Amino acid sequence: MVGLFTAHTSTTSTSKRRKLQHLATVTATTTVAALSLFLGGCSAGHTAVQTGRVASDDSAVIALTAAPATLDFTKSGGAAIPQALIGNVYEGLVRISSQGDIEPQLATSWDLSPDRTTYTFHLRKGVHFSNGDEFTADTAKFSIDRVKSDAWTNGLKSGMKPVTRTQAVDKYTLAVTLSAPSNGWLWSMGTLIGAQMTPHGVDNLATKPVGTGPFTVDEYKVGRFLTLTANKSYWGRQSATRHVALRYMTDSTATANALRSGDVDAIVGMDAPEMVSSFRDNNRYAVDVGTTTGKVLLTMNNKRAPFNDVRVRRAVMYAINRQAVIDTAWGGFGEDTGGVPAPPTDPWSYHSTEYPYDPDRARELLSEAGVHDVDITFTVPARAYATNAAELIISELEDVGIHAHIESQEFPAVWLSQTLTQHDYDVSIIEHAEARDIPTLFGNPDYYLGYDDEQTRTLLSAADAAPPDEYAPLMRKAVDRIMNQAGANTIFIYPNIVVRDKDLTGIPTTIAGQGLELAGISRTHHSTARSES
């Protein structure tokens, strides 16, 4: 699966700014829909702030780039839905920390049978879904069983394949039996497939998700914004910020202006790195840069000539100066792993020296393969990082005798249909945002990369079934094999550039899982309305 992470301010005076009761949209220009925030008090009606807003201690507006087309990740792919919902609306039996570790969440602990096939989860008591239903072993069983049913069509459901049986041992004890030991399964339970749901809350997942998390969905406008309100009945620590709006903006200039004018409080996953310096030079803002699980892959169709020859794929690895692409296309932000398809939060991540920038070696390999002055099509999704990177990559490929012609594709619809689904491409570039997706990318020969290597599949299977202390070393061997076979070229690990008001803290920077957890956001002091000339 593929994902992307991704006016003037006028105010109306009011003394009743304790609660933000509603968020709506008003059209400010043809390209930017400005949010109106309605501020209310105990006994008064709504007071509208037209094209901007008054910042308050209990509200925050976060700008993001990629908008979810629906809130139902059981049927739709992409990173935008879990980014908004996992850890905020939905929770799992376990969660993934920012360091990539598995931590208890709705399960306080678990036991593993001697044969490592049965997990017995001890569930947290006193937890309720936002519709009032109690979280129990029965709802946990329902959630896992539903992933395996036809109700789920999201391809990530394959992560639940190891499960053969679920049993509610008692009200707060759940037993899950696997067909074989699996190191990856428990980790995947911290992703969207482990989201806990109630049978009475799945009828309208596209617009009204029901979970146990610290927030509930208040309002959702497709492609525009999603507003979240703190869940008053939340079992854990209440969010310091009672109301959070996720505002989806595709124009980077408009997004930057919205932060400057006070229309938003922060930009997460800023996709205009060239603007970062202007915010760093202003002491009203803070810039934080972390890493994500996003791997910007230069994918080669392993089943189509000339890339069905490993020598040609290796030539492409040598032909591209990855750090130069990072510096030129993304302002120096992003990490070069030497082509390794694993972010630093994965325990098998490392920097490879196998393919340094060496155009002469690339030409030698192409000559050995009998490939001279070959013409290919480079399908490039209409995303800033992809189009910027493609310009330099094309010139580097041209330098070694591969003539690439750009075919720009609308994203997500056209790219997902033609490149991902139909496998109709020669070379492409895309950010694969899903965490720990090496088995998906390189363990399935029917995936769009067409990478078909029995030795890799054997290593991946052995790693998954190995004792926990052998998991990472075996995964490292699988990655070594993938690099040797040049399955794809990871140009860089996508950075998480966060630009924020300096007094707004707690926005996650390094993200190892799928969700942008918002409950930790708070202000160091009360903000007031502001404008910039």
Short mmCIF file of C-alpha atoms in Angstrom, two decimals:
data_model
loop_
_atom_site.label_atom_id
_atom_site.label_comp_id
_atom_site.label_asym_id
_atom_site.label_seq_id
_atom_site.Cartn_x
_atom_site.Cartn_y
_atom_site.Cartn_z
CA MET A 1 0.00 0.00 0.00
CA VAL A 2 1.09 3.54 -0.64
CA GLY A 3 0.62 6.71 1.28
CA LEU A 4 1.86 10.31 1.67
CA PHE A 5 2.38 12.09 4.60
CA THR A 6 1.66 14.62 4.34
CA ALA A 7 -5.45 34.96 4.47
CA HIS A 8 -5.86 37.43 6.70
CA THR A 9 -6.81 36.97 10.32
CA SER A 10 -9.77 38.88 11.68
CA THR A 11 -11.09 38.44 15.20
CA THR A 12 -14.26 39.03 17.11
CA SER A 13 -13.74 40.00 20.74
CA THR A 14 -15.20 37.62 23.28
CA SER A 15 -14.55 36.68 26.89
CA LYS A 16 -16.00 33.22 26.39
CA ARG A 17 -13.18 31.27 24.80
CA ARG A 18 -13.10 28.27 27.09
CA LYS A 19 -14.59 25.83 24.63
CA LEU A 20 -14.56 25.45 20.90
CA GLN A 21 -17.96 24.00 20.02
CA HIS A 22 -17.93 23.75 16.28
CA LEU A 23 -15.71 24.04 13.25
CA ALA A 24 -17.03 24.93 9.82
CA THR A 25 -15.56 26.04 6.54
CA VAL A 26 -15.87 29.24 4.58
CA THR A 27 -14.38 29.74 1.15
CA ALA A 28 -11.67 32.39 1.17
CA THR A 29 -10.21 31.74 -2.29
CA THR A 30 -10.68 29.15 -5.03
CA THR A 31 -7.69 27.21 -3.76
CA VAL A 32 -7.92 27.56 0.02
CA ALA A 33 -10.98 26.82 2.14
CA ALA A 34 -10.53 28.69 5.42
CA LEU A 35 -11.91 27.18 8.59
CA SER A 36 -14.20 29.24 10.78
CA LEU A 37 -13.95 28.36 14.41
CA PHE A 38 -16.99 28.98 16.53
CA LEU A 39 -16.21 29.86 20.10
CA GLY A 40 -18.86 29.51 22.77
CA GLY A 41 -19.35 29.92 26.49
CA CYS A 42 -21.62 28.56 29.14
CA SER A 43 -24.69 30.65 28.39
CA ALA A 44 -24.03 32.57 25.22
CA GLY A 45 -24.50 31.65 21.57
CA HIS A 46 -21.82 31.16 18.94
CA THR A 47 -19.38 33.87 17.98
CA ALA A 48 -17.86 33.38 14.54
CA VAL A 49 -14.32 34.26 13.57
CA GLN A 50 -14.64 34.64 9.84
CA THR A 51 -11.48 34.01 7.85
CA GLY A 52 -9.05 33.29 10.64
CA ARG A 53 -9.44 32.47 14.29
CA VAL A 54 -8.52 33.30 17.82
CA ALA A 55 -6.10 30.70 19.16
CA SER A 56 -7.09 29.32 22.53
CA ASP A 57 -5.54 27.04 25.08
CA ASP A 58 -7.93 24.19 24.35
CA SER A 59 -7.86 24.19 20.54
CA ALA A 60 -5.36 23.64 17.76
CA VAL A 61 -5.49 23.57 13.96
CA ILE A 62 -2.95 21.37 12.22
CA ALA A 63 -2.27 21.63 8.48
CA LEU A 64 -1.61 18.40 6.57
CA THR A 65 -1.10 17.74 2.87
CA ALA A 66 -2.73 14.43 1.97
CA ALA A 67 -6.46 14.20 2.71
CA PRO A 68 -8.38 10.96 3.29
CA ALA A 69 -11.18 10.33 0.80
CA THR A 70 -13.05 8.42 3.50
CA LEU A 71 -12.54 7.54 7.17
CA ASP A 72 -13.05 3.82 6.54
CA PHE A 73 -9.63 2.19 6.35
CA THR A 74 -11.23 -1.25 6.35
CA LYS A 75 -12.09 -0.71 2.70
CA SER A 76 -9.65 1.99 1.56
CA GLY A 77 -5.87 2.15 1.53
CA GLY A 78 -3.47 5.02 1.88
CA ALA A 79 -1.71 6.61 4.84
CA ALA A 80 -4.01 9.59 5.42
CA ILE A 81 -6.83 7.71 7.20
CA PRO A 82 -4.73 5.90 9.84
CA GLN A 83 -2.62 9.04 10.24
CA ALA A 84 -5.71 10.85 11.50
CA LEU A 85 -7.44 8.05 13.40
CA ILE A 86 -4.95 5.56 14.88
CA GLY A 87 -4.13 6.55 18.45
CA ASN A 88 -6.69 9.34 18.33
CA VAL A 89 -10.06 7.69 17.66
CA TYR A 90 -9.02 4.04 17.49
CA GLU A 91 -6.72 2.15 19.81
CA GLY A 92 -5.31 -1.36 19.71
CA LEU A 93 -4.47 -4.04 22.20
CA VAL A 94 -0.92 -2.75 21.73
CA ARG A 95 0.56 0.43 20.32
CA ILE A 96 3.78 1.28 18.49
CA SER A 97 5.98 3.84 20.23
CA SER A 98 7.95 6.53 18.40
CA GLN A 99 10.99 4.26 18.77
CA GLY A 100 9.17 1.40 17.03
CA ASP A 101 8.65 -0.65 20.19
CA ILE A 102 5.51 -2.62 21.07
CA GLU A 103 3.78 -1.24 24.17
CA PRO A 104 0.60 -2.23 26.05
CA GLN A 105 -2.52 -0.21 25.30
CA LEU A 106 -5.95 -1.82 25.69
CA ALA A 107 -4.18 -4.97 26.80
CA THR A 108 -2.28 -4.41 30.03
CA SER A 109 -0.12 -7.47 29.43
CA TRP A 110 0.01 -10.74 27.50
CA ASP A 111 1.43 -14.22 27.80
CA LEU A 112 2.89 -16.34 25.02
CA SER A 113 2.59 -20.11 24.99
CA PRO A 114 5.79 -22.24 24.97
CA ASP A 115 5.27 -23.09 21.30
CA ARG A 116 4.85 -19.34 20.57
CA THR A 117 1.53 -19.77 18.79
CA THR A 118 -0.99 -18.60 21.41
CA TYR A 119 -1.14 -15.09 22.84
CA THR A 120 -3.26 -14.60 25.94
CA PHE A 121 -4.12 -10.92 26.37
CA HIS A 122 -5.18 -9.50 29.73
CA LEU A 123 -7.46 -6.60 28.88
CA ARG A 124 -7.86 -3.24 30.52
CA LYS A 125 -11.03 -2.89 32.59
CA GLY A 126 -13.35 0.11 32.65
CA VAL A 127 -12.83 1.01 28.98
CA HIS A 128 -15.79 2.13 26.86
CA PHE A 129 -16.23 2.98 23.23
CA SER A 130 -17.41 6.49 22.42
CA ASN A 131 -20.94 5.14 21.83
CA GLY A 132 -21.04 3.77 25.37
CA ASP A 133 -20.34 0.10 24.59
CA GLU A 134 -17.92 -1.60 26.94
CA PHE A 135 -14.61 -2.89 25.64
CA THR A 136 -14.34 -6.59 26.49
CA ALA A 137 -12.84 -9.80 25.21
CA ASP A 138 -15.95 -10.22 23.05
CA THR A 139 -15.40 -6.89 21.25
CA ALA A 140 -11.69 -7.70 20.89
CA LYS A 141 -12.58 -11.05 19.35
CA PHE A 142 -15.06 -9.31 17.04
CA SER A 143 -12.42 -6.81 15.90
CA ILE A 144 -9.86 -9.47 14.97
CA ASP A 145 -12.39 -11.79 13.35
CA ARG A 146 -13.79 -8.93 11.28
CA VAL A 147 -10.40 -8.19 9.73
CA LYS A 148 -10.33 -11.74 8.40
CA SER A 149 -13.87 -11.46 7.00
CA ASP A 150 -15.12 -10.02 3.72
CA ALA A 151 -15.97 -6.81 5.60
CA TRP A 152 -12.32 -5.84 5.22
CA THR A 153 -10.98 -5.26 1.71
CA ASN A 154 -7.89 -3.19 2.59
CA GLY A 155 -4.89 -5.24 1.43
CA LEU A 156 -3.16 -4.72 4.77
CA LYS A 157 -5.61 -7.27 6.21
CA SER A 158 -3.05 -9.87 5.14
CA GLY A 159 -1.25 -9.05 8.37
CA MET A 160 -3.98 -10.97 10.18
CA LYS A 161 -3.47 -14.09 8.08
CA PRO A 162 -1.52 -15.96 10.79
CA VAL A 163 -4.58 -16.00 13.09
CA THR A 164 -6.49 -19.29 13.14
CA ARG A 165 -8.60 -18.89 16.28
CA THR A 166 -9.80 -16.25 18.73
CA GLN A 167 -11.40 -17.06 22.06
CA ALA A 168 -12.94 -14.89 24.77
CA VAL A 169 -11.68 -16.85 27.77
CA ASP A 170 -13.56 -14.57 30.13
CA LYS A 171 -14.77 -10.98 30.05
CA TYR A 172 -11.29 -9.51 30.17
CA THR A 173 -9.11 -12.29 28.75
CA LEU A 174 -8.62 -12.96 25.05
CA ALA A 175 -6.69 -15.88 23.54
CA VAL A 176 -5.44 -15.63 19.96
CA THR A 177 -3.93 -18.68 18.27
CA LEU A 178 -1.66 -18.45 15.25
CA SER A 179 -0.95 -21.10 12.66
CA ALA A 180 2.78 -20.73 13.36
CA PRO A 181 5.04 -18.43 15.38
CA SER A 182 5.06 -14.92 13.93
CA ASN A 183 7.22 -12.02 15.08
CA GLY A 184 5.46 -9.66 12.74
CA TRP A 185 1.91 -10.36 13.88
CA LEU A 186 2.03 -8.74 17.31
CA TRP A 187 3.74 -5.68 15.86
CA SER A 188 1.07 -5.41 13.17
CA MET A 189 -1.56 -5.43 15.92
CA GLY A 190 -0.34 -1.92 16.72
CA THR A 191 -1.31 -0.80 13.22
CA LEU A 192 -4.73 -0.24 11.70
CA ILE A 193 -5.56 -3.96 11.50
CA GLY A 194 -5.43 -4.05 15.30
CA ALA A 195 -7.90 -1.18 15.74
CA GLN A 196 -10.53 -2.17 18.27
CA MET A 197 -14.16 -1.76 17.23
CA THR A 198 -17.59 -2.61 18.58
CA PRO A 199 -20.31 -4.44 16.64
CA HIS A 200 -22.60 -1.44 17.20
CA GLY A 201 -20.08 1.01 15.78
CA VAL A 202 -19.23 -0.29 12.32
CA ASP A 203 -22.29 0.73 10.33
CA ASN A 204 -20.92 4.10 9.22
CA LEU A 205 -17.15 3.89 9.42
CA ALA A 206 -16.72 6.21 6.43
CA THR A 207 -17.92 9.26 8.37
CA LYS A 208 -18.62 8.24 11.99
CA PRO A 209 -15.88 5.97 13.35
CA VAL A 210 -16.41 4.68 16.88
CA GLY A 211 -13.38 3.86 19.01
CA THR A 212 -11.96 3.92 22.52
CA GLY A 213 -9.42 6.68 21.88
CA PRO A 214 -8.90 10.10 23.43
CA PHE A 215 -10.85 11.84 20.65
CA THR A 216 -14.12 11.47 18.80
CA VAL A 217 -14.87 12.71 15.30
CA ASP A 218 -16.85 15.93 15.39
CA GLU A 219 -17.07 16.88 11.72
CA TYR A 220 -15.55 15.63 8.49
CA LYS A 221 -15.54 17.31 5.08
CA VAL A 222 -13.92 15.24 2.36
CA GLY A 223 -10.68 16.78 1.16
CA ARG A 224 -11.04 19.79 3.45
CA PHE A 225 -10.90 19.11 7.16
CA LEU A 226 -11.49 16.71 10.01
CA THR A 227 -12.30 18.01 13.48
CA LEU A 228 -11.76 16.00 16.64
CA THR A 229 -13.15 16.62 20.13
CA ALA A 230 -11.72 15.19 23.33
CA ASN A 231 -13.55 12.06 24.46
CA LYS A 232 -14.94 12.95 27.90
CA SER A 233 -15.32 9.30 28.83
CA TYR A 234 -11.78 8.35 27.80
CA TRP A 235 -10.26 5.72 30.09
CA GLY A 236 -6.80 7.31 30.10
CA ARG A 237 -5.36 10.74 30.62
CA GLN A 238 -7.48 13.43 29.04
CA SER A 239 -6.00 15.35 26.14
CA ALA A 240 -4.61 18.75 27.11
CA THR A 241 -6.15 20.10 23.92
CA ARG A 242 -9.89 19.66 23.84
CA HIS A 243 -10.39 20.36 20.14
CA VAL A 244 -8.11 19.63 17.20
CA ALA A 245 -8.80 20.35 13.55
CA LEU A 246 -6.83 18.62 10.82
CA ARG A 247 -6.97 20.93 7.85
CA TYR A 248 -5.97 19.48 4.49
CA MET A 249 -4.16 21.91 2.18
CA THR A 250 -2.44 21.02 -1.07
CA ASP A 251 -0.98 24.42 -1.92
CA SER A 252 2.28 24.82 -0.01
CA THR A 253 2.34 28.62 -0.32
CA ALA A 254 -1.19 28.93 0.97
CA THR A 255 -0.34 26.56 3.82
CA ALA A 256 2.67 28.65 4.84
CA ASN A 257 0.58 31.81 4.68
CA ALA A 258 -2.09 30.18 6.83
CA LEU A 259 0.50 29.58 9.55
CA ARG A 260 1.83 33.12 9.29
CA SER A 261 -1.65 34.62 9.52
CA GLY A 262 -2.72 32.47 12.45
CA ASP A 263 -5.24 30.44 10.48
CA VAL A 264 -3.40 27.25 11.48
CA ASP A 265 -1.11 26.57 14.43
CA ALA A 266 1.26 24.08 12.82
CA ILE A 267 2.18 22.37 9.58
CA VAL A 268 2.97 18.67 9.88
CA GLY A 269 4.81 16.97 7.03
CA MET A 270 5.62 20.27 5.33
CA ASP A 271 6.16 19.61 1.63
CA ALA A 272 7.92 22.87 0.79
CA PRO A 273 11.34 22.48 2.42
CA GLU A 274 12.60 25.57 0.63
CA MET A 275 10.37 27.64 2.95
CA VAL A 276 11.75 26.23 6.18
CA SER A 277 14.51 28.82 6.55
CA SER A 278 12.01 31.69 6.57
CA PHE A 279 10.33 30.17 9.62
CA ARG A 280 13.60 29.32 11.35
CA ASP A 281 14.58 32.96 11.05
CA ASN A 282 11.44 34.07 12.87
CA ASN A 283 11.49 33.53 16.63
CA ARG A 284 7.71 33.11 16.72
CA TYR A 285 8.05 29.67 15.18
CA ALA A 286 9.83 26.42 15.86
CA VAL A 287 10.94 23.87 13.27
CA ASP A 288 11.28 20.22 14.26
CA VAL A 289 12.55 17.58 11.88
CA GLY A 290 12.07 13.89 12.53
CA THR A 291 11.84 10.75 10.50
CA THR A 292 8.91 8.70 9.26
CA THR A 293 8.39 5.18 7.99
CA GLY A 294 8.03 6.59 4.48
CA LYS A 295 10.48 5.21 1.93
CA VAL A 296 10.75 7.18 -1.31
CA LEU A 297 11.35 4.31 -3.70
CA LEU A 298 12.56 4.44 -7.25
CA THR A 299 10.69 1.33 -8.35
CA MET A 300 11.72 -0.70 -11.38
CA ASN A 301 9.30 -3.15 -12.96
CA ASN A 302 11.25 -6.34 -12.27
CA LYS A 303 9.07 -8.28 -14.73
CA ARG A 304 9.56 -5.96 -17.67
CA ALA A 305 12.66 -5.58 -19.84
CA PRO A 306 15.22 -4.23 -19.35
CA PHE A 307 14.67 -4.34 -15.56
CA ASN A 308 14.12 -8.09 -15.49
CA ASP A 309 17.93 -8.24 -15.71
CA VAL A 310 19.57 -7.72 -12.30
CA ARG A 311 22.56 -6.06 -13.99
CA VAL A 312 20.31 -3.28 -15.28
CA ARG A 313 18.74 -2.78 -11.87
CA ARG A 314 22.17 -2.62 -10.28
CA ALA A 315 23.23 -0.11 -12.93
CA VAL A 316 20.35 2.14 -11.90
CA MET A 317 21.47 1.88 -8.28
CA TYR A 318 24.96 3.08 -9.25
CA ALA A 319 23.67 5.75 -11.64
CA ILE A 320 21.83 7.84 -9.06
CA ASN A 321 23.43 10.17 -6.57
CA ARG A 322 20.89 9.84 -3.78
CA GLN A 323 22.30 12.59 -1.58
CA ALA A 324 22.31 14.98 -4.52
CA VAL A 325 18.64 14.18 -5.12
CA ILE A 326 17.89 14.87 -1.44
CA ASP A 327 19.80 18.16 -1.55
CA THR A 328 18.30 19.31 -4.83
CA ALA A 329 14.75 18.03 -4.61
CA TRP A 330 14.04 18.21 -0.89
CA GLY A 331 16.27 20.91 0.53
CA GLY A 332 18.67 18.47 2.18
CA PHE A 333 15.93 16.99 4.36
CA GLY A 334 15.58 13.22 4.39
CA GLU A 335 17.97 10.39 5.12
CA ASP A 336 20.05 8.46 2.60
CA THR A 337 20.21 4.81 3.65
CA GLY A 338 22.35 3.84 0.69
CA GLY A 339 19.25 2.40 -0.97
CA VAL A 340 18.08 0.26 1.98
CA PRO A 341 14.25 0.11 2.18
CA ALA A 342 14.06 0.49 5.96
CA PRO A 343 13.77 3.64 8.13
CA PRO A 344 16.00 4.15 11.18
CA THR A 345 13.20 3.02 13.51
CA ASP A 346 13.41 -0.53 12.10
CA PRO A 347 15.90 -2.70 14.03
CA TRP A 348 17.33 -4.05 10.74
CA SER A 349 17.92 -0.64 9.22
CA TYR A 350 21.45 0.28 8.21
CA HIS A 351 23.33 2.43 5.73
CA SER A 352 24.54 0.36 2.81
CA THR A 353 27.77 1.09 0.97
CA GLU A 354 27.03 -1.47 -1.74
CA TYR A 355 25.95 1.06 -4.36
CA PRO A 356 27.90 4.32 -4.18
CA TYR A 357 27.31 6.88 -6.91
CA ASP A 358 29.40 5.44 -9.75
CA PRO A 359 28.20 6.24 -13.30
CA ASP A 360 31.15 4.41 -14.85
CA ARG A 361 30.19 1.20 -13.07
CA ALA A 362 26.60 1.72 -14.20
CA ARG A 363 27.72 1.97 -17.84
CA GLU A 364 29.81 -1.20 -17.47
CA LEU A 365 26.84 -3.17 -16.14
CA LEU A 366 24.57 -1.91 -18.91
CA SER A 367 27.17 -2.91 -21.47
CA GLU A 368 27.42 -6.38 -19.91
CA ALA A 369 23.64 -6.68 -20.16
CA GLY A 370 23.70 -5.59 -23.81
CA VAL A 371 21.60 -2.53 -23.05
CA HIS A 372 22.56 0.55 -25.05
CA ASP A 373 20.63 3.80 -25.40
CA VAL A 374 17.41 2.25 -24.11
CA ASP A 375 14.19 4.28 -23.94
CA ILE A 376 11.89 3.94 -20.92
CA THR A 377 8.86 5.68 -19.48
CA PHE A 378 9.14 7.24 -16.03
CA THR A 379 5.68 7.45 -14.45
CA VAL A 380 5.75 10.23 -11.87
CA PRO A 381 2.84 10.89 -9.50
CA ALA A 382 1.88 14.53 -9.14
CA ARG A 383 3.51 15.00 -5.72
CA ALA A 384 6.14 17.64 -5.02
CA TYR A 385 8.87 15.28 -3.80
CA ALA A 386 8.34 12.97 -6.79
CA THR A 387 8.34 15.63 -9.51
CA ASN A 388 11.32 17.42 -7.98
CA ALA A 389 13.35 14.22 -7.65
CA ALA A 390 12.43 12.99 -11.13
CA GLU A 391 14.09 15.95 -12.83
CA LEU A 392 17.55 15.11 -11.47
CA ILE A 393 17.10 11.33 -11.74
CA ILE A 394 16.25 11.64 -15.44
CA SER A 395 19.47 13.53 -16.13
CA GLU A 396 21.51 10.95 -14.21
CA LEU A 397 19.91 8.07 -16.10
CA GLU A 398 20.51 9.90 -19.37
CA ASP A 399 24.18 10.18 -18.45
CA VAL A 400 24.58 6.40 -18.42
CA GLY A 401 22.50 5.74 -21.55
CA ILE A 402 18.96 5.25 -20.21
CA HIS A 403 16.63 7.73 -21.86
CA ALA A 404 13.64 8.28 -19.57
CA HIS A 405 10.52 10.10 -20.69
CA ILE A 406 8.29 11.49 -17.94
CA GLU A 407 4.65 10.55 -17.80
CA SER A 408 3.01 12.64 -15.11
CA GLN A 409 0.16 10.85 -13.35
CA GLU A 410 -2.57 12.29 -11.16
CA PHE A 411 -2.28 10.94 -7.65
CA PRO A 412 -3.84 8.93 -6.20
CA ALA A 413 -6.42 7.81 -8.80
CA VAL A 414 -4.34 7.40 -11.98
CA TRP A 415 -1.13 6.24 -10.32
CA LEU A 416 -2.97 3.70 -8.17
CA SER A 417 -4.90 2.36 -11.15
CA GLN A 418 -2.24 2.25 -13.84
CA THR A 419 1.03 1.75 -11.97
CA LEU A 420 0.08 0.02 -8.73
CA THR A 421 -2.87 -2.08 -9.86
CA GLN A 422 -2.22 -2.76 -13.54
CA HIS A 423 1.60 -2.86 -13.18
CA ASP A 424 1.78 -0.81 -16.40
CA TYR A 425 5.04 1.06 -15.95
CA ASP A 426 8.80 0.88 -16.48
CA VAL A 427 10.10 3.05 -13.65
CA SER A 428 8.25 5.10 -11.04
CA ILE A 429 8.90 6.94 -7.80
CA ILE A 430 6.61 6.94 -4.80
CA GLU A 431 6.69 7.19 -1.03
CA HIS A 432 5.70 3.92 0.58
CA ALA A 433 4.51 5.16 3.94
CA GLU A 434 3.55 1.88 5.59
CA ALA A 435 5.77 0.69 8.40
CA ARG A 436 7.73 -2.57 8.15
CA ASP A 437 6.35 -3.37 4.72
CA ILE A 438 9.38 -5.24 3.35
CA PRO A 439 7.38 -8.52 3.15
CA THR A 440 4.73 -6.70 1.10
CA LEU A 441 7.19 -4.97 -1.19
CA PHE A 442 9.61 -7.84 -1.74
CA GLY A 443 7.92 -11.00 -0.49
CA ASN A 444 5.04 -11.00 -2.96
CA PRO A 445 5.99 -11.51 -6.62
CA ASP A 446 2.50 -10.39 -7.65
CA TYR A 447 3.01 -6.95 -6.13
CA TYR A 448 3.61 -4.14 -8.62
CA LEU A 449 7.40 -4.24 -8.17
CA GLY A 450 7.38 -7.75 -9.61
CA TYR A 451 10.30 -8.71 -7.37
CA ASP A 452 10.42 -12.50 -7.50
CA ASP A 453 13.24 -14.08 -5.49
CA GLU A 454 12.76 -17.37 -3.66
CA GLN A 455 15.76 -16.80 -1.40
CA THR A 456 14.30 -13.51 -0.17
CA ARG A 457 10.96 -15.14 0.58
CA THR A 458 12.68 -17.94 2.48
CA LEU A 459 14.62 -15.46 4.60
CA LEU A 460 11.52 -13.40 5.33
CA SER A 461 9.57 -16.49 6.39
CA ALA A 462 12.43 -17.69 8.57
CA ALA A 463 12.70 -14.27 10.23
CA ASP A 464 9.00 -14.15 11.03
CA ALA A 465 9.03 -17.61 12.61
CA ALA A 466 12.37 -17.27 14.41
CA PRO A 467 12.84 -16.78 18.15
CA PRO A 468 12.50 -13.06 18.95
CA ASP A 469 16.23 -12.55 19.44
CA GLU A 470 16.88 -13.89 15.93
CA TYR A 471 14.20 -11.80 14.23
CA ALA A 472 16.22 -8.65 13.48
CA PRO A 473 19.40 -10.48 12.34
CA LEU A 474 17.40 -12.62 9.90
CA MET A 475 15.52 -9.59 8.61
CA ARG A 476 18.88 -7.94 8.05
CA LYS A 477 19.92 -10.94 5.93
CA ALA A 478 16.72 -10.56 3.90
CA VAL A 479 17.47 -6.88 3.37
CA ASP A 480 21.02 -7.76 2.32
CA ARG A 481 19.60 -10.13 -0.29
CA ILE A 482 17.15 -7.51 -1.57
CA MET A 483 20.00 -5.04 -1.91
CA ASN A 484 22.13 -7.61 -3.72
CA GLN A 485 19.29 -8.16 -6.17
CA ALA A 486 18.59 -4.41 -6.45
CA GLY A 487 14.88 -4.93 -5.93
CA ALA A 488 14.28 -1.17 -5.76
CA ASN A 489 16.30 1.94 -5.00
CA THR A 490 15.33 3.80 -1.82
CA ILE A 491 16.20 7.38 -2.71
CA PHE A 492 15.60 8.66 0.83
CA ILE A 493 13.59 8.20 3.99
CA TYR A 494 10.87 10.82 3.97
CA PRO A 495 11.33 13.39 6.74
CA ASN A 496 8.61 14.75 9.00
CA ILE A 497 9.10 18.51 8.88
CA VAL A 498 6.97 20.18 11.54
CA VAL A 499 6.69 23.97 11.55
CA ARG A 500 4.68 25.28 14.48
CA ASP A 501 3.89 28.18 16.71
CA LYS A 502 6.62 28.09 19.32
CA ASP A 503 4.10 27.87 22.17
CA LEU A 504 2.39 24.77 20.71
CA THR A 505 4.19 21.65 21.91
CA GLY A 506 3.67 17.90 21.88
CA ILE A 507 3.31 17.32 18.14
CA PRO A 508 4.96 13.96 17.31
CA THR A 509 8.08 14.38 15.22
CA THR A 510 9.50 10.90 14.70
CA ILE A 511 6.74 8.49 13.72
CA ALA A 512 7.35 4.74 13.70
CA GLY A 513 3.73 3.60 13.45
CA GLN A 514 0.77 4.82 11.44
CA GLY A 515 -0.97 7.41 13.57
CA LEU A 516 -0.22 11.06 14.31
CA GLU A 517 -1.13 10.94 17.99
CA LEU A 518 -2.55 14.31 19.04
CA ALA A 519 -3.45 13.91 22.71
CA GLY A 520 -0.07 15.26 23.84
CA ILE A 521 -0.49 18.64 22.14
CA SER A 522 -0.61 21.60 24.52
CA ARG A 523 0.33 25.26 24.77
CA THR A 524 3.02 26.62 27.03
CA HIS A 525 0.97 29.79 27.50
CA HIS A 526 -2.22 31.32 26.18
CA SER A 527 -2.03 32.49 22.57
CA THR A 528 -3.80 35.50 21.17
CA ALA A 529 -4.91 36.36 17.67
CA ARG A 530 -2.06 37.50 15.47
CA SER A 531 -1.39 38.76 12.00
CA GLU A 532 1.67 39.40 9.93
CA SER A 533 2.25 42.30 7.64
#
